Coordinates of C-alpha atoms and ligand atoms in Angstrom, one line a residue:
X132 CA 7.9 -37.1 -15.1
X133 CA 9.1 -37.1 -18.6
X134 CA 12.9 -36.6 -18.5
X135 CA 13.7 -37.2 -22.1
X136 CA 14.4 -34.2 -24.4
X137 CA 11.3 -33.8 -26.5
X138 CA 11.5 -34.1 -30.3
X139 CA 10.3 -30.6 -30.8
X140 CA 13.4 -29.2 -29.2
X141 CA 16.0 -27.7 -31.4
X142 CA 19.5 -29.4 -31.7
X143 CA 21.1 -26.2 -30.1
X144 CA 18.9 -26.5 -27.0
X145 CA 19.8 -30.2 -26.6
X146 CA 23.5 -29.4 -26.9
X147 CA 23.3 -26.6 -24.4
X148 CA 21.5 -28.9 -22.1
X149 CA 24.4 -31.4 -22.3
X150 CA 26.9 -28.7 -21.8
X151 CA 25.1 -27.6 -18.7
X152 CA 25.1 -31.2 -17.3
X153 CA 28.8 -31.6 -17.9
X154 CA 29.5 -28.3 -16.1
X155 CA 27.7 -29.5 -13.0
X156 CA 29.4 -32.9 -13.1
X157 CA 32.8 -31.3 -13.2
X158 CA 32.0 -28.9 -10.3
X159 CA 30.5 -31.9 -8.4
X160 CA 29.7 -30.5 -4.9
X161 CA 28.9 -26.9 -5.9
X162 CA 28.1 -24.5 -3.2
X163 CA 26.0 -21.3 -3.7
X164 CA 27.7 -19.7 -0.8
X165 CA 31.1 -20.1 -2.4
X166 CA 30.0 -18.3 -5.5
X167 CA 28.3 -15.5 -3.6
X168 CA 30.8 -15.0 -0.8
X169 CA 30.3 -11.2 -0.6
X170 CA 26.6 -11.2 -1.1
X171 CA 23.7 -11.6 1.3
X172 CA 22.5 -15.0 0.2
X173 CA 22.1 -17.3 3.1
X174 CA 24.5 -20.2 2.4
X175 CA 22.8 -23.3 0.9
X176 CA 24.9 -26.3 0.0
X177 CA 23.7 -27.8 -3.2
X178 CA 25.2 -31.0 -4.7
X179 CA 24.1 -30.5 -8.3
X180 CA 24.3 -34.2 -9.2
X181 CA 21.8 -35.1 -6.5
X182 CA 19.4 -32.3 -7.4
X183 CA 16.8 -33.3 -10.0
X184 CA 15.7 -29.7 -10.4
X185 CA 19.1 -29.0 -11.9
X186 CA 20.0 -32.3 -13.6
X187 CA 16.7 -33.3 -15.1
X188 CA 14.2 -31.8 -17.5
X189 CA 11.1 -30.5 -15.7
X190 CA 7.7 -31.4 -17.2
X191 CA 7.1 -27.8 -18.3
X192 CA 10.3 -27.8 -20.3
X193 CA 9.2 -30.7 -22.6
X194 CA 5.8 -29.7 -23.8
X195 CA 4.1 -26.7 -25.4
X196 CA 3.2 -23.9 -23.1
X197 CA -0.1 -21.8 -23.2
X198 CA -0.8 -19.9 -26.4
X199 CA -1.0 -16.0 -26.4
X200 CA -4.8 -16.4 -26.6
X201 CA -4.8 -18.0 -23.1
X202 CA -5.8 -15.6 -20.3
X203 CA -6.1 -12.5 -22.4
X204 CA -6.3 -10.5 -19.2
X205 CA -3.2 -11.9 -17.3
X206 CA -3.3 -13.5 -13.9
X207 CA -0.5 -14.2 -11.4
X208 CA 1.0 -17.7 -11.4
X209 CA -1.1 -20.3 -9.7
X210 CA 1.8 -20.8 -7.3
X211 CA 1.1 -17.3 -5.9
X212 CA -2.5 -18.1 -5.1
X213 CA -2.0 -17.4 -1.3
X214 CA -1.0 -13.8 -2.1
X215 CA -4.4 -12.1 -1.6
X216 CA -6.1 -9.4 0.3
X217 CA -7.5 -10.7 3.6
X218 CA -10.2 -9.8 6.0
X219 CA -11.7 -11.0 9.3
X220 CA -15.1 -10.5 10.9
X221 CA -13.2 -8.9 13.8
X222 CA -12.8 -5.8 11.6
X223 CA -16.4 -5.6 10.4
X224 CA -18.9 -6.9 12.9
X225 CA -19.7 -9.5 10.3
X226 CA -21.1 -7.2 7.6
X227 CA -18.7 -7.7 4.6
X228 CA -20.4 -4.9 2.7
X229 CA -19.1 -2.4 5.3
X230 CA -15.7 -3.9 5.9
X231 CA -12.1 -3.9 4.9
X232 CA -9.8 -6.3 3.1
X233 CA -6.1 -5.6 3.8
X234 CA -3.0 -5.6 1.6
X235 CA -0.4 -8.4 2.0
X236 CA 2.6 -6.1 2.7
X237 CA 4.8 -9.2 3.3
X238 CA 4.5 -10.3 -0.3
X239 CA 5.1 -6.9 -2.1
X240 CA 8.3 -5.7 -3.7
X241 CA 9.1 -2.1 -4.5
X242 CA 6.6 0.6 -3.7
X243 CA 3.7 -0.1 -6.1
X244 CA 0.7 -2.2 -5.0
X245 CA -0.7 -4.4 -7.8
X246 CA -4.3 -3.5 -8.4
X247 CA -5.7 -6.9 -7.3
X248 CA -4.0 -6.5 -3.9
X249 CA -4.9 -2.8 -3.2
X250 CA -6.7 -2.7 0.1
X251 CA -10.4 -2.3 -0.2
X252 CA -12.6 -0.4 2.3
X253 CA -16.2 0.5 1.7
X254 CA -19.3 1.2 3.7
X255 CA -22.0 0.0 1.2
X256 CA -20.4 -2.6 -1.0
X257 CA -18.7 -2.2 -4.3
X258 CA -21.2 -0.8 -6.9
X259 CA -21.2 -1.9 -10.6
X260 CA -21.2 1.5 -12.3
X261 CA -21.7 1.9 -16.1
X262 CA -19.3 4.7 -17.0
X263 CA -21.5 5.9 -19.8
X264 CA -24.3 6.6 -17.3
X265 CA -22.0 8.1 -14.6
X266 CA -21.9 11.8 -14.2
X267 CA -19.8 14.2 -12.1
X268 CA -21.7 17.3 -10.9
X269 CA -19.5 20.3 -9.8
X270 CA -21.5 23.1 -8.2
X271 CA -21.9 25.5 -5.3
X272 CA -19.6 28.5 -5.1
X273 CA -18.4 28.4 -8.7
X274 CA -19.2 30.8 -11.5
X275 CA -20.0 28.1 -14.0
X276 CA -21.5 24.9 -12.4
X277 CA -21.5 21.9 -14.7
X278 CA -22.1 18.2 -15.1
X279 CA -19.4 16.2 -16.8
X280 CA -19.6 12.8 -18.6
X281 CA -16.6 10.6 -18.2
X282 CA -15.5 11.3 -21.7
X283 CA -15.7 15.1 -21.1
X284 CA -13.7 14.7 -17.9
X285 CA -11.0 12.8 -19.6
X286 CA -10.4 15.5 -22.1
X287 CA -8.6 17.5 -19.4
X288 CA -4.8 17.1 -19.8
X289 CA -3.9 14.4 -17.3
X290 CA -1.1 13.9 -14.8
X291 CA 0.3 10.7 -13.2
X292 CA 1.4 10.7 -9.6
X293 CA 2.5 7.9 -7.2
X294 CA 0.8 8.3 -3.8
X295 CA -0.2 6.0 -1.0
X296 CA -3.8 5.8 0.4
X297 CA -4.0 4.9 4.1
X298 CA -7.1 4.4 6.2
X299 CA -6.4 6.4 9.4
X300 CA -7.5 3.3 11.3
X301 CA -4.3 1.6 10.0
X302 CA -2.7 0.0 13.1
X303 CA -5.7 1.2 15.2
X304 CA -6.7 -2.2 16.6
X305 CA -3.3 -2.3 18.4
X306 CA -3.5 0.9 20.5
X307 CA -3.6 -1.2 23.7
X308 CA -1.6 -4.3 22.7
X309 CA -0.5 -6.2 19.7
X310 CA -3.5 -8.1 18.3
X311 CA -2.4 -9.8 15.1
X312 CA 0.5 -12.1 14.5
X313 CA 0.5 -10.7 11.0
X314 CA 2.0 -7.6 9.3
X315 CA -0.9 -7.8 6.8
X316 CA -3.5 -7.2 9.5
X317 CA -1.4 -5.0 11.7
X318 CA -0.5 -2.5 9.0
X319 CA -2.1 -3.4 5.7
X320 CA -4.9 -0.8 5.8
X321 CA -2.9 1.0 3.1
X322 CA -1.5 0.6 -0.4
X323 CA 0.4 2.7 -2.9
X324 CA -0.3 3.2 -6.6
X325 CA 0.4 5.4 -9.6
X326 CA -2.8 7.4 -10.2
X327 CA -3.7 9.2 -13.4
X328 CA -6.3 12.0 -13.6
X329 CA -6.6 15.7 -13.4
X330 CA -5.8 18.3 -10.7
X331 CA -9.0 19.9 -9.4
X332 CA -7.3 23.3 -9.5
X333 CA -7.0 22.8 -13.3
X334 CA -10.8 22.2 -13.6
X335 CA -11.5 25.2 -11.4
X336 CA -9.6 27.4 -13.8
X337 CA -12.6 26.8 -16.2
X338 CA -15.3 26.9 -13.6
X339 CA -14.2 30.0 -11.6
X340 CA -14.1 29.5 -7.9
X341 CA -15.8 32.2 -5.9
X342 CA -13.7 33.9 -3.2
X343 CA -15.9 32.8 -0.3
X344 CA -15.5 29.1 -1.2
X345 CA -13.6 27.6 1.8
X346 CA -14.6 23.9 1.6
X347 CA -15.3 21.2 -0.9
X348 CA -17.8 18.5 -0.3
X349 CA -17.2 15.3 -2.2
X350 CA -19.9 12.7 -2.5
X351 CA -19.8 9.1 -3.7
X352 CA -22.4 7.5 -6.1
X353 CA -22.4 4.2 -4.2
X354 CA -25.2 3.2 -1.8
X355 CA -23.3 4.7 1.2
X356 CA -23.2 8.1 -0.7
X357 CA -20.2 8.7 1.5
X358 CA -19.5 12.5 1.8
X359 CA -16.4 14.2 3.1
X360 CA -15.3 17.8 3.2
X361 CA -11.9 19.0 2.3
X362 CA -10.5 22.5 3.1
X363 CA -10.0 24.6 0.0
X364 CA -6.2 25.0 0.5
X365 CA -5.7 21.3 0.1
X366 CA -8.0 21.2 -2.9
X367 CA -6.1 23.9 -4.6
X368 CA -2.7 22.3 -3.7
X369 CA -2.7 18.7 -4.9
X370 CA -6.2 17.1 -4.8
X371 CA -7.0 15.2 -8.0
X372 CA -9.9 13.3 -9.6
X373 CA -8.4 10.1 -10.9
X374 CA -9.5 7.4 -13.3
X375 CA -6.2 5.5 -13.9
X376 CA -4.6 3.1 -11.4
X377 CA -1.2 1.6 -12.3
X378 CA -1.7 2.0 -16.0
X379 CA -5.3 0.8 -16.3
X380 CA -8.7 2.0 -15.4
X381 CA -9.5 2.2 -11.6
X382 CA -10.6 -1.2 -10.3
X383 CA -14.3 -1.3 -9.2
X384 CA -13.1 -1.7 -5.6
X385 CA -11.0 1.5 -5.9
X386 CA -13.9 3.7 -7.2
X387 CA -14.4 2.9 -10.9
X388 CA -14.9 5.1 -13.0
X389 CA -13.5 8.0 -10.8
X390 CA -12.4 8.8 -7.3
X391 CA -11.1 11.7 -5.4
X392 CA -7.4 11.6 -4.4
X393 CA -6.3 13.8 -1.5
X394 CA -2.6 12.9 -1.3
X395 CA -1.3 11.9 2.1
X396 CA -4.5 12.7 4.0
X397 CA -6.9 10.3 5.7
X398 CA -8.0 7.6 3.2
X399 CA -11.7 8.2 3.9
X400 CA -11.4 11.6 2.2
X401 CA -10.5 9.8 -1.1
X402 CA -14.2 9.4 -2.0
X403 CA -14.7 6.6 -4.4
X404 CA -17.3 6.4 -7.2
X405 CA -17.2 10.2 -7.1
X406 CA -20.5 11.8 -8.3
X407 CA -20.6 15.3 -6.8
X408 CA -18.3 18.1 -5.7
X409 CA -19.9 21.1 -4.0
X410 CA -18.0 24.2 -3.0
X411 CA -19.2 26.0 0.1
X412 CA -18.2 28.6 2.7
X413 CA -18.9 26.3 5.7
X414 CA -17.8 22.7 6.2
X415 CA -20.4 20.0 5.6
X416 CA -21.3 19.4 9.2
X417 CA -22.1 16.0 10.7
X418 CA -21.8 15.8 14.4
X419 CA -21.4 12.0 14.5
X420 CA -18.5 12.0 12.0
X421 CA -16.7 14.8 13.7
X422 CA -16.9 12.9 17.0
X423 CA -15.8 9.7 15.3
X424 CA -12.7 11.1 13.8
X425 CA -11.5 12.9 17.0
X426 CA -9.3 11.0 19.4
X427 CA -9.5 11.6 23.2
X428 CA -6.5 12.5 25.3
X429 CA -6.0 11.0 28.7
X430 CA -7.5 14.0 30.4
X431 CA -10.7 13.3 28.4
X432 CA -10.3 16.4 26.1
X433 CA -10.6 15.9 22.4
X434 CA -7.6 16.3 20.1
X435 CA -8.5 18.7 17.3
X436 CA -9.5 17.1 14.1
X437 CA -6.5 16.5 11.8
X438 CA -6.3 15.2 8.3
X439 CA -2.8 14.2 7.3
X440 CA -1.5 10.7 8.1
X441 CA 1.6 11.2 10.2
X442 CA 5.1 9.9 9.4
X443 CA 5.1 6.1 9.9
X444 CA 7.0 2.9 9.0
X445 CA 6.8 -0.8 9.2
X446 CA 9.3 -3.7 8.8
X447 CA 7.9 -6.1 6.3
X448 CA 10.9 -8.6 6.3
X449 CA 11.2 -10.4 8.6
X450 CA 7.5 -10.5 9.7
X451 CA 5.2 -13.0 11.4
X452 CA 4.1 -14.4 8.0
X453 CA 7.7 -14.9 6.8
X454 CA 9.9 -15.4 9.9
X455 CA 13.6 -16.2 9.5
X456 CA 13.5 -19.7 11.0
X457 CA 16.8 -20.9 9.9
X458 CA 18.9 -17.9 10.7
X459 CA 22.4 -18.8 11.9
X460 CA 25.2 -16.7 13.5
X461 CA 27.3 -15.1 10.7
X462 CA 24.5 -15.1 8.1
X463 CA 24.0 -11.8 6.3
X464 CA 20.4 -10.8 6.0
X465 CA 18.4 -7.8 4.6
X466 CA 15.9 -6.2 6.9
X467 CA 13.3 -4.4 4.7
X468 CA 10.3 -2.3 5.2
X469 CA 8.1 0.7 4.1
X470 CA 8.1 4.3 5.4
X471 CA 5.6 7.0 4.4
X472 CA 4.3 10.4 5.5
X473 CA 1.2 12.2 4.6
X474 CA 3.0 15.5 5.3
X475 CA 5.9 15.2 2.8
X476 CA 8.8 13.1 1.7
X477 CA 10.7 10.5 3.8
X478 CA 14.1 11.8 4.7
X479 CA 15.4 8.8 6.6
X480 CA 14.7 5.6 8.6
X481 CA 16.5 4.3 11.6
X482 CA 16.5 0.7 12.6
X483 CA 16.9 -0.7 16.1
X484 CA 17.9 -4.3 16.7
X485 CA 17.5 -4.2 20.4
X486 CA 13.9 -2.9 21.0
X487 CA 14.8 0.8 20.7
X488 CA 18.0 1.2 22.8
X489 CA 20.4 1.7 19.9
X490 CA 19.6 2.9 16.4
X491 CA 21.4 2.6 13.0
X492 CA 20.5 4.4 9.8
X493 CA 18.8 2.3 7.1
X494 CA 19.2 3.1 3.4
X495 CA 16.3 4.2 1.3
X496 CA 16.0 2.3 -2.0
X497 CA 14.4 3.0 -5.3
X498 CA 12.1 6.1 -5.7
X499 CA 11.8 8.5 -2.8
X500 CA 8.7 10.5 -3.5
X501 CA 6.4 13.0 -1.8
X502 CA 3.5 11.3 0.0
X503 CA 4.4 7.9 -1.4
X504 CA 5.6 4.6 0.1
X505 CA 9.4 4.6 0.4
X506 CA 11.2 1.3 0.7
X507 CA 14.1 1.0 3.2
X508 CA 16.7 -1.6 3.8
X509 CA 19.4 -2.6 6.3
X510 CA 22.0 -5.2 5.6
X511 CA 22.8 -7.0 8.9
X512 CA 25.3 -9.7 9.8
X513 CA 23.5 -11.8 12.3
X514 CA 25.4 -12.2 15.6
X515 CA 23.2 -15.0 17.1
X516 CA 21.4 -12.8 19.6
X517 CA 17.6 -12.4 19.6
X518 CA 16.5 -9.5 17.4
X519 CA 14.0 -7.0 18.7
X520 CA 13.4 -5.0 15.5
X521 CA 11.9 -1.5 15.3
X522 CA 11.9 1.1 12.6
X523 CA 11.5 4.9 13.1
X524 CA 11.0 7.2 10.1
X525 CA 11.4 10.9 9.7
X526 CA 10.0 13.3 7.0
X527 CA 11.0 16.6 5.4
X528 CA 8.2 18.3 7.3
X529 CA 10.3 17.9 10.4
X530 CA 8.4 15.0 12.0
X531 CA 9.9 11.9 13.6
X532 CA 7.8 8.9 14.5
X533 CA 7.2 8.9 18.3
X534 CA 7.5 5.7 20.3
X535 CA 4.3 3.9 21.2
X536 CA 4.9 4.9 24.8
X537 CA 5.2 8.6 23.9
X538 CA 2.1 8.3 21.8
X539 CA 0.1 6.6 24.6
X540 CA 1.3 9.1 27.1
X541 CA 0.0 11.9 24.9
X542 CA -3.2 10.3 23.7
X543 CA -4.1 7.4 26.0
X544 CA -5.1 4.0 24.7
X545 CA -8.7 4.6 23.7
X546 CA -7.8 5.9 20.2
X547 CA -8.6 4.2 17.0
X548 CA -7.2 6.5 14.4
X549 CA -3.8 8.0 13.6
X550 CA -1.6 5.5 15.4
X551 CA 1.9 6.0 14.2
X552 CA 4.2 5.2 17.1
X553 CA 7.0 2.7 16.7
X554 CA 7.4 -0.4 18.8
X555 CA 9.6 -3.5 18.7
X556 CA 8.2 -6.7 17.3
X557 CA 7.7 -7.7 20.9
X558 CA 5.1 -5.0 21.1
X559 CA 6.6 -2.6 23.6
Ligands
MTE893 N1 -17.9 6.4 -1.9 C1 -17.1 5.9 -1.0 N2 -15.9 6.3 -0.9 C2 -15.0 5.8 0.0 C3 -15.4 4.8 1.0 C4 -16.8 4.4 0.9 O1 -17.3 3.6 1.6 N3 -17.6 4.9 -0.1 N4 -14.5 4.4 2.0 C5 -13.4 5.3 2.3 C6 -12.4 4.8 3.2 S1 -12.9 4.8 4.9 C7 -11.1 4.6 2.8 S2 -9.9 4.2 3.9 C8 -10.8 4.6 1.4 C9 -10.2 3.2 1.0 O2 -9.9 3.2 -0.4 P1 -9.6 1.8 -1.1 O3 -10.8 0.9 -0.9 O4 -9.4 2.1 -2.6 O5 -8.4 1.2 -0.5 O6 -11.9 4.9 0.5 C10 -12.7 5.9 1.0 N5 -13.7 6.2 0.0
MO894 MO1 -11.0 4.3 6.2

């Protein structure tokens, strides 16, 4: 390691550097905890003189860095290379073209999922679509059916909205028991982004919806041609066709050049690579799909089909990927997580430290938005006892997360979809 100050450095920088060294010499055994007595930083004793990271020039500080022409489309630091989507054959029967890669919730901050980490679920692989050759056909029960190029579509005045997309199978593998020592696999079938596009109700002002139109079929232009029907009330409320994802074009995995966004409802309705919208008086009927998306109750009767993802929450710190291994009695720690509801806005989140016996109110931090992830936080002074953490969210539609036990009693354990019960990290 080259520890000398390089010749290219200005005199000022060299002087500052000396001043910094002297400061640390004077304060000798400097302790972070002493400076941050009232904060939540776990105490770390640092003797500055013995720490080369403080006292010596690092190799990156004594030579030129990369020019602006390097990496013209930016990438995360190489030191973050383990922060990726992940998948397992257990979720796909081995066919990675009809599979899912899940979001690393444990590595995210705030409520926005970076585009490269947005979960990715498809049934026929990610197509490589030339936007100049892609068309959107809108027809059926409209006065003026039409076909739009991408340029024509983007002439509609656009809106940007922050919403999560959640596969209704999120958490589904754990109906019976915990399966994954991983928050990424247990709850990462979802992500949240800022989407830009146009409300379908605004396009319909031009096209003229006929009064007997009760359903909208959306069909994808990928090899799976995935089709889903959406009730007209939801279409006219907040359904969008989007082309922007966190400030740039949709990623190919998210449906480039356009996808349907049905805020808060089952992710499968958000048809990617959107090619066709057809308005009809009857729902597009496919027996197999209807059966697939209907959960059975204990008595064997089917639960009626439902669309919205119910109020839910997950603790992301601590988590199996990032456990608190060096926690000591008296340490102050921040318990953090995400809450969301497909029916409205998160009103509050309770935390239990003892597996659901007692509850305390967490605080909501940052933006609290309709049908978006909401980050919650609870500052805890650790008392040395084992922590059995649970979170329980409630929304402004009046729903409170049930316990896993309540949910199992109502639905049984054979479900796959819409699992939103809370449990402690011990899985009960
Ligand atoms: N055309 C098309 N759209 C699709 C799918 C698909 O396979 N093809 N998968 C759906 C499913 S099941 C989900 S959960 C969401 C996932 O969106 P994402 O991959 O952007 O996370 O897309 C939906 N839209
Ligand atoms: Mo899904």
